[in-house]
PDB file of C-alpha atoms in Angstrom:
ATOM      1  CA  MET A 959     -45.818 -84.788   0.256  1.00  0.00           C
ATOM      2  CA  LEU A 960     -42.092 -85.228   0.714  1.00  0.00           C
ATOM      3  CA  HIS A 961     -39.560 -82.949  -0.879  1.00  0.00           C
ATOM      4  CA  ALA A 962     -35.793 -82.626  -0.914  1.00  0.00           C
ATOM      5  CA  VAL A 963     -33.847 -81.727   2.171  1.00  0.00           C
ATOM      6  CA  ALA A 964     -33.010 -78.058   2.476  1.00  0.00           C
ATOM      7  CA  LEU A 965     -29.809 -76.866   0.851  1.00  0.00           C
ATOM      8  CA  GLY A 966     -26.914 -77.183   3.224  1.00  0.00           C
ATOM      9  CA  ASP A 967     -28.518 -79.919   5.336  1.00  0.00           C
ATOM     10  CA  THR A 968     -27.183 -83.431   5.480  1.00  0.00           C
ATOM     11  CA  PRO A 969     -27.871 -85.578   2.405  1.00  0.00           C
ATOM     12  CA  PRO A 970     -31.212 -87.419   2.373  1.00  0.00           C
ATOM     13  CA  PRO A 971     -31.230 -91.003   3.668  1.00  0.00           C
ATOM     14  CA  THR A 972     -30.823 -93.748   1.110  1.00  0.00           C
ATOM     15  CA  VAL A 973     -33.800 -95.752   2.354  1.00  0.00           C
ATOM     16  CA  PRO A 974     -35.590 -97.298  -0.645  1.00  0.00           C
ATOM     17  CA  ALA A 975     -39.019 -95.849  -1.305  1.00  0.00           C
ATOM     18  CA  PRO A 976     -41.935 -97.459  -3.126  1.00  0.00           C
ATOM     19  CA  ALA A 977     -42.351 -96.362  -6.717  1.00  0.00           C
ATOM     20  CA  PRO A 978     -45.196 -93.849  -7.109  1.00  0.00           C
ATOM     21  CA  THR A 979     -48.370 -95.022  -8.767  1.00  0.00           C
ATOM     22  CA  ASP A 980     -49.353 -93.642 -12.129  1.00  0.00           C
ATOM     23  CA  PRO A 981     -51.051 -90.261 -11.632  1.00  0.00           C
ATOM     24  CA  PRO A 982     -54.505 -89.656 -13.085  1.00  0.00           C
ATOM     25  CA  THR A 983     -54.545 -87.515 -16.178  1.00  0.00           C
ATOM     26  CA  GLY A 984     -57.537 -85.537 -15.052  1.00  0.00           C
ATOM     27  CA  SER A 985     -59.321 -85.912 -18.407  1.00  0.00           C
ATOM     28  CA  ALA A 986     -62.968 -86.818 -18.824  1.00  0.00           C
ATOM     29  CA  ALA A 987     -64.355 -89.229 -21.399  1.00  0.00           C
ATOM     30  CA  THR A 988     -67.307 -88.667 -23.657  1.00  0.00           C
ATOM     31  CA  GLY A 989     -69.981 -91.262 -24.224  1.00  0.00           C
ATOM     32  CA  SER A 990     -68.123 -92.407 -27.338  1.00  0.00           C
ATOM     33  CA  GLY A 991     -64.897 -92.942 -25.375  1.00  0.00           C
ATOM     34  CA  SER A 992     -63.076 -89.921 -26.826  1.00  0.00           C
ATOM     35  CA  PRO A 993     -61.248 -87.819 -24.215  1.00  0.00           C
ATOM     36  CA  GLU A 994     -62.454 -84.284 -23.637  1.00  0.00           C
ATOM     37  CA  PRO A 995     -60.086 -81.411 -22.831  1.00  0.00           C
ATOM     38  CA  ALA A 996     -59.912 -80.446 -19.175  1.00  0.00           C
ATOM     39  CA  ALA A 997     -60.770 -76.844 -18.366  1.00  0.00           C
ATOM     40  CA  THR A 998     -58.830 -74.521 -16.091  1.00  0.00           C
ATOM     41  CA  ALA A 999     -60.412 -72.073 -13.700  1.00  0.00           C
ATOM     42  CA  SER A1000     -60.081 -69.396 -16.379  1.00  0.00           C
ATOM     43  CA  GLY A1001     -62.159 -71.503 -18.769  1.00  0.00           C
ATOM     44  CA  THR A1002     -59.296 -72.192 -21.172  1.00  0.00           C
ATOM     45  CA  PRO A1003     -59.297 -75.904 -22.037  1.00  0.00           C
ATOM     46  CA  VAL A1004     -56.254 -78.081 -21.460  1.00  0.00           C
ATOM     47  CA  ALA A1005     -55.988 -80.922 -23.966  1.00  0.00           C
ATOM     48  CA  THR A1006     -55.634 -84.417 -22.556  1.00  0.00           C
ATOM     49  CA  GLU A1007     -52.133 -84.833 -23.973  1.00  0.00           C
ATOM     50  CA  ALA A1008     -51.164 -81.476 -22.471  1.00  0.00           C
ATOM     51  CA  VAL A1009     -52.354 -82.589 -19.023  1.00  0.00           C
ATOM     52  CA  ALA A1010     -50.138 -85.661 -19.322  1.00  0.00           C
ATOM     53  CA  ALA A1011     -47.189 -83.480 -20.400  1.00  0.00           C
ATOM     54  CA  PHE A1012     -47.693 -81.152 -17.433  1.00  0.00           C
ATOM     55  CA  GLN A1013     -47.794 -84.176 -15.112  1.00  0.00           C
ATOM     56  CA  THR A1014     -44.469 -85.285 -16.583  1.00  0.00           C
ATOM     57  CA  ALA A1015     -43.022 -81.806 -16.065  1.00  0.00           C
ATOM     58  CA  LEU A1016     -44.277 -81.778 -12.479  1.00  0.00           C
ATOM     59  CA  GLY A1017     -42.697 -85.168 -11.812  1.00  0.00           C
ATOM     60  CA  ALA A1018     -39.408 -83.939 -13.261  1.00  0.00           C
ATOM     61  CA  GLU A1019     -39.527 -80.857 -11.027  1.00  0.00           C
ATOM     62  CA  HIS A1020     -40.059 -83.065  -7.970  1.00  0.00           C
ATOM     63  CA  ALA A1021     -36.928 -84.988  -8.954  1.00  0.00           C
ATOM     64  CA  ALA A1022     -34.976 -81.774  -9.616  1.00  0.00           C
ATOM     65  CA  ILE A1023     -35.876 -80.399  -6.190  1.00  0.00           C
ATOM     66  CA  TYR A1024     -34.647 -83.590  -4.572  1.00  0.00           C
ATOM     67  CA  GLY A1025     -31.488 -83.456  -6.660  1.00  0.00           C
ATOM     68  CA  TYR A1026     -30.717 -79.910  -5.589  1.00  0.00           C
ATOM     69  CA  GLY A1027     -30.988 -81.011  -1.968  1.00  0.00           C
ATOM     70  CA  VAL A1028     -28.086 -83.352  -2.663  1.00  0.00           C
ATOM     71  CA  VAL A1029     -26.249 -80.678  -4.665  1.00  0.00           C
ATOM     72  CA  GLY A1030     -26.440 -78.104  -1.889  1.00  0.00           C
ATOM     73  CA  ALA A1031     -25.240 -80.551   0.742  1.00  0.00           C
ATOM     74  CA  ARG A1032     -21.976 -81.051  -1.173  1.00  0.00           C
ATOM     75  CA  LEU A1033     -21.174 -77.444  -2.063  1.00  0.00           C
ATOM     76  CA  PRO A1034     -19.064 -75.062   0.029  1.00  0.00           C
ATOM     77  CA  ASP A1035     -20.737 -71.970   1.396  1.00  0.00           C
ATOM     78  CA  ASP A1036     -19.836 -69.775  -1.562  1.00  0.00           C
ATOM     79  CA  GLN A1037     -21.313 -68.484  -4.822  1.00  0.00           C
ATOM     80  CA  GLN A1038     -22.034 -72.002  -6.055  1.00  0.00           C
ATOM     81  CA  ARG A1039     -24.256 -72.710  -3.078  1.00  0.00           C
ATOM     82  CA  ALA A1040     -25.984 -69.369  -3.591  1.00  0.00           C
ATOM     83  CA  ASP A1041     -26.583 -70.357  -7.216  1.00  0.00           C
ATOM     84  CA  ALA A1042     -27.961 -73.706  -6.043  1.00  0.00           C
ATOM     85  CA  ARG A1043     -30.362 -71.978  -3.658  1.00  0.00           C
ATOM     86  CA  THR A1044     -31.563 -69.735  -6.479  1.00  0.00           C
ATOM     87  CA  ALA A1045     -32.065 -72.737  -8.760  1.00  0.00           C
ATOM     88  CA  LEU A1046     -33.898 -74.646  -6.032  1.00  0.00           C
ATOM     89  CA  ALA A1047     -36.279 -71.721  -5.511  1.00  0.00           C
ATOM     90  CA  ALA A1048     -36.921 -71.555  -9.274  1.00  0.00           C
ATOM     91  CA  HIS A1049     -37.766 -75.253  -9.440  1.00  0.00           C
ATOM     92  CA  GLN A1050     -40.033 -74.985  -6.410  1.00  0.00           C
ATOM     93  CA  ALA A1051     -41.861 -72.121  -8.131  1.00  0.00           C
ATOM     94  CA  ARG A1052     -42.281 -74.201 -11.312  1.00  0.00           C
ATOM     95  CA  ARG A1053     -43.539 -77.134  -9.262  1.00  0.00           C
ATOM     96  CA  ASP A1054     -46.102 -74.934  -7.549  1.00  0.00           C
ATOM     97  CA  ALA A1055     -47.211 -73.437 -10.875  1.00  0.00           C
ATOM     98  CA  TRP A1056     -47.760 -76.847 -12.466  1.00  0.00           C
ATOM     99  CA  GLN A1057     -49.626 -78.053  -9.381  1.00  0.00           C
ATOM    100  CA  ARG A1058     -51.972 -75.075  -9.561  1.00  0.00           C
ATOM    101  CA  LEU A1059     -52.510 -75.515 -13.302  1.00  0.00           C
ATOM    102  CA  LEU A1060     -53.265 -79.222 -13.000  1.00  0.00           C
ATOM    103  CA  GLY A1061     -55.560 -78.676 -10.058  1.00  0.00           C
ATOM    104  CA  ALA A1062     -57.472 -75.999 -11.943  1.00  0.00           C
ATOM    105  CA  ALA A1063     -57.784 -78.406 -14.878  1.00  0.00           C
ATOM    106  CA  GLY A1064     -59.442 -80.968 -12.634  1.00  0.00           C
ATOM    107  CA  ALA A1065     -56.419 -83.269 -12.450  1.00  0.00           C
ATOM    108  CA  THR A1066     -54.711 -84.540  -9.308  1.00  0.00           C
ATOM    109  CA  PRO A1067     -51.093 -83.312  -9.387  1.00  0.00           C
ATOM    110  CA  SER A1068     -48.603 -86.151  -9.078  1.00  0.00           C
ATOM    111  CA  ALA A1069     -46.843 -86.354  -5.724  1.00  0.00           C
ATOM    112  CA  ALA A1070     -43.125 -86.505  -5.157  1.00  0.00           C
ATOM    113  CA  ALA A1071     -41.587 -89.888  -4.412  1.00  0.00           C
ATOM    114  CA  ALA A1072     -40.234 -90.448  -0.922  1.00  0.00           C
ATOM    115  CA  GLY A1073     -36.769 -91.084  -2.362  1.00  0.00           C
ATOM    116  CA  TYR A1074     -34.876 -90.916  -5.639  1.00  0.00           C
ATOM    117  CA  GLN A1075     -31.978 -92.841  -7.145  1.00  0.00           C
ATOM    118  CA  LEU A1076     -29.200 -90.555  -8.345  1.00  0.00           C
ATOM    119  CA  PRO A1077     -27.456 -91.354 -11.667  1.00  0.00           C
ATOM    120  CA  PHE A1078     -24.029 -91.380 -10.012  1.00  0.00           C
ATOM    121  CA  ALA A1079     -22.450 -90.928  -6.597  1.00  0.00           C
ATOM    122  CA  VAL A1080     -22.048 -87.332  -5.423  1.00  0.00           C
ATOM    123  CA  THR A1081     -19.234 -87.073  -2.892  1.00  0.00           C
ATOM    124  CA  ASP A1082     -17.753 -83.619  -3.428  1.00  0.00           C
ATOM    125  CA  ALA A1083     -18.351 -80.174  -4.925  1.00  0.00           C
ATOM    126  CA  ALA A1084     -17.301 -81.278  -8.408  1.00  0.00           C
ATOM    127  CA  GLY A1085     -19.809 -84.117  -8.335  1.00  0.00           C
ATOM    128  CA  ALA A1086     -22.476 -81.756  -7.062  1.00  0.00           C
ATOM    129  CA  ALA A1087     -21.927 -79.375  -9.971  1.00  0.00           C
ATOM    130  CA  ARG A1088     -22.009 -82.302 -12.386  1.00  0.00           C
ATOM    131  CA  LEU A1089     -25.310 -83.471 -10.894  1.00  0.00           C
ATOM    132  CA  ALA A1090     -26.790 -79.973 -11.176  1.00  0.00           C
ATOM    133  CA  ALA A1091     -25.779 -79.812 -14.852  1.00  0.00           C
ATOM    134  CA  HIS A1092     -27.264 -83.261 -15.412  1.00  0.00           C
ATOM    135  CA  VAL A1093     -30.539 -82.319 -13.703  1.00  0.00           C
ATOM    136  CA  GLU A1094     -30.925 -79.142 -15.756  1.00  0.00           C
ATOM    137  CA  THR A1095     -29.980 -80.826 -19.034  1.00  0.00           C
ATOM    138  CA  ARG A1096     -32.487 -83.633 -18.575  1.00  0.00           C
ATOM    139  CA  LEU A1097     -35.184 -81.237 -17.397  1.00  0.00           C
ATOM    140  CA  ALA A1098     -34.612 -79.146 -20.527  1.00  0.00           C
ATOM    141  CA  GLY A1099     -35.552 -82.252 -22.501  1.00  0.00           C
ATOM    142  CA  VAL A1100     -38.790 -82.571 -20.546  1.00  0.00           C
ATOM    143  CA  TYR A1101     -39.629 -78.948 -21.279  1.00  0.00           C
ATOM    144  CA  ALA A1102     -38.830 -79.363 -24.965  1.00  0.00           C
ATOM    145  CA  ASP A1103     -41.486 -82.087 -25.012  1.00  0.00           C
ATOM    146  CA  LEU A1104     -43.870 -79.800 -23.121  1.00  0.00           C
ATOM    147  CA  VAL A1105     -43.371 -77.025 -25.697  1.00  0.00           C
ATOM    148  CA  ALA A1106     -44.385 -79.475 -28.410  1.00  0.00           C
ATOM    149  CA  ALA A1107     -47.418 -80.734 -26.462  1.00  0.00           C
ATOM    150  CA  VAL A1108     -49.128 -77.493 -25.471  1.00  0.00           C
ATOM    151  CA  ALA A1109     -50.703 -74.625 -27.374  1.00  0.00           C
ATOM    152  CA  THR A1110     -50.347 -70.908 -26.854  1.00  0.00           C
ATOM    153  CA  PRO A1111     -50.320 -69.102 -24.484  1.00  0.00           C
ATOM    154  CA  ARG A1112     -48.936 -71.940 -22.313  1.00  0.00           C
ATOM    155  CA  ARG A1113     -46.293 -72.694 -24.905  1.00  0.00           C
ATOM    156  CA  ALA A1114     -44.566 -69.428 -24.019  1.00  0.00           C
ATOM    157  CA  THR A1115     -44.390 -70.486 -20.364  1.00  0.00           C
ATOM    158  CA  ALA A1116     -42.967 -73.867 -21.329  1.00  0.00           C
ATOM    159  CA  THR A1117     -40.435 -72.155 -23.589  1.00  0.00           C
ATOM    160  CA  ASP A1118     -39.335 -69.911 -20.720  1.00  0.00           C
ATOM    161  CA  ALA A1119     -38.847 -72.973 -18.516  1.00  0.00           C
ATOM    162  CA  LEU A1120     -36.780 -74.654 -21.250  1.00  0.00           C
ATOM    163  CA  ARG A1121     -34.603 -71.576 -21.699  1.00  0.00           C
ATOM    164  CA  GLU A1122     -33.992 -71.216 -17.961  1.00  0.00           C
ATOM    165  CA  CYS A1123     -32.971 -74.867 -17.612  1.00  0.00           C
ATOM    166  CA  ALA A1124     -30.610 -74.594 -20.586  1.00  0.00           C
ATOM    167  CA  LEU A1125     -28.958 -71.498 -19.119  1.00  0.00           C
ATOM    168  CA  ARG A1126     -28.555 -73.101 -15.703  1.00  0.00           C
ATOM    169  CA  ALA A1127     -27.115 -76.243 -17.291  1.00  0.00           C
ATOM    170  CA  ARG A1128     -24.455 -74.138 -19.017  1.00  0.00           C
ATOM    171  CA  ARG A1129     -23.734 -72.295 -15.767  1.00  0.00           C
ATOM    172  CA  TRP A1130     -23.105 -75.625 -14.062  1.00  0.00           C
ATOM    173  CA  GLY A1131     -20.727 -76.730 -16.805  1.00  0.00           C
ATOM    174  CA  ALA A1132     -22.848 -78.633 -19.321  1.00  0.00           C
ATOM    175  CA  ALA A1133     -21.593 -78.592 -22.896  1.00  0.00           C
ATOM    176  CA  PRO A1134     -23.384 -76.140 -25.223  1.00  0.00           C
ATOM    177  CA  THR A1135     -25.889 -77.555 -27.691  1.00  0.00           C
ATOM    178  CA  ALA A1136     -27.406 -76.052 -30.807  1.00  0.00           C
ATOM    179  CA  PHE A1137     -30.932 -76.994 -29.751  1.00  0.00           C
ATOM    180  CA  PRO A1138     -31.277 -77.293 -25.953  1.00  0.00           C
ATOM    181  CA  GLY A1139     -33.652 -80.027 -24.862  1.00  0.00           C
ATOM    182  CA  ILE A1140     -33.422 -81.959 -28.146  1.00  0.00           C
ATOM    183  CA  PRO A1141     -31.391 -85.202 -27.953  1.00  0.00           C
ATOM    184  CA  GLU A1142     -28.147 -85.191 -29.865  1.00  0.00           C
ATOM    185  CA  THR A1143     -27.416 -87.777 -32.528  1.00  0.00           C
ATOM    186  CA  ALA A1144     -25.750 -91.040 -31.551  1.00  0.00           C
ATOM    187  CA  GLY A1145     -22.117 -90.664 -30.619  1.00  0.00           C
ATOM    188  CA  THR A1146     -22.335 -86.979 -29.710  1.00  0.00           C
ATOM    189  CA  ALA A1147     -23.691 -87.152 -26.156  1.00  0.00           C
ATOM    190  CA  SER A1148     -22.526 -84.420 -23.814  1.00  0.00           C
ATOM    191  CA  PRO A1149     -19.514 -85.463 -21.714  1.00  0.00           C
ATOM    192  CA  THR A1150     -21.145 -83.953 -18.639  1.00  0.00           C
ATOM    193  CA  THR A1151     -24.166 -86.273 -18.702  1.00  0.00           C
ATOM    194  CA  PRO A1152     -24.460 -90.044 -19.088  1.00  0.00           C
ATOM    195  CA  GLY A1153     -25.462 -90.859 -22.645  1.00  0.00           C
ATOM    196  CA  ASN A1154     -28.621 -92.937 -22.386  1.00  0.00           C
ATOM    197  CA  ALA A1155     -30.309 -91.602 -19.250  1.00  0.00           C
ATOM    198  CA  SER A1156     -34.008 -90.855 -19.265  1.00  0.00           C
ATOM    199  CA  PRO A1157     -35.209 -87.243 -18.797  1.00  0.00           C
ATOM    200  CA  THR A1158     -35.766 -87.716 -15.062  1.00  0.00           C
ATOM    201  CA  GLU A1159     -32.921 -90.174 -14.390  1.00  0.00           C
ATOM    202  CA  ALA A1160     -31.090 -87.337 -12.653  1.00  0.00           C
ATOM    203  CA  ALA A1161     -33.161 -88.336  -9.662  1.00  0.00           C
ATOM    204  CA  SER A1162     -35.312 -91.350 -10.436  1.00  0.00           C
ATOM    205  CA  PRO A1163     -37.735 -92.776  -7.847  1.00  0.00           C
ATOM    206  CA  THR A1164     -36.199 -95.679  -5.988  1.00  0.00           C
ATOM    207  CA  ALA A1165     -37.984 -98.983  -6.143  1.00  0.00           C
TER     208      ALA A1165
END
């Protein structure tokens, strides 16, 4: 499994990578064709739609980790780079948590793509901060969807992830929103992020 280059290393090569195949959802089917919830090691079932939502969150974390590799390579060795290292570690921890959860539920965690297409060129520290804000803003949207898809007690974990992404987005300069993770109405897109990007466009798999 390939991940982002370490913070402070040279930017990753721009060699196109094949798009990843659709990951299995890890759900089983009954004789009637209705999906059954997957069960974790603790015995708590994970609904089929929740497994799919966790796969989406895992894929978004893979992209965020890659994005922070680019961010760190363009930041000076100061507090911003320290913040980027902290954010990278947080996203790696979330990735690992979702991998464990999906594995325990009987699903195969989706793998990271070998390369990702950034939403815009990052050539300096200002662009790096803008990319970090974009990554966190879009990931907050993914976690808002996860909050809606899962039941307690996992909803609390998803809510924590949403809150952390929203706070990091603000730290990197994203505009404040009344409801982090929920798309704004037409014509009110944040100036720090392109208006019609998908949740993981911050670092989309290259074709």
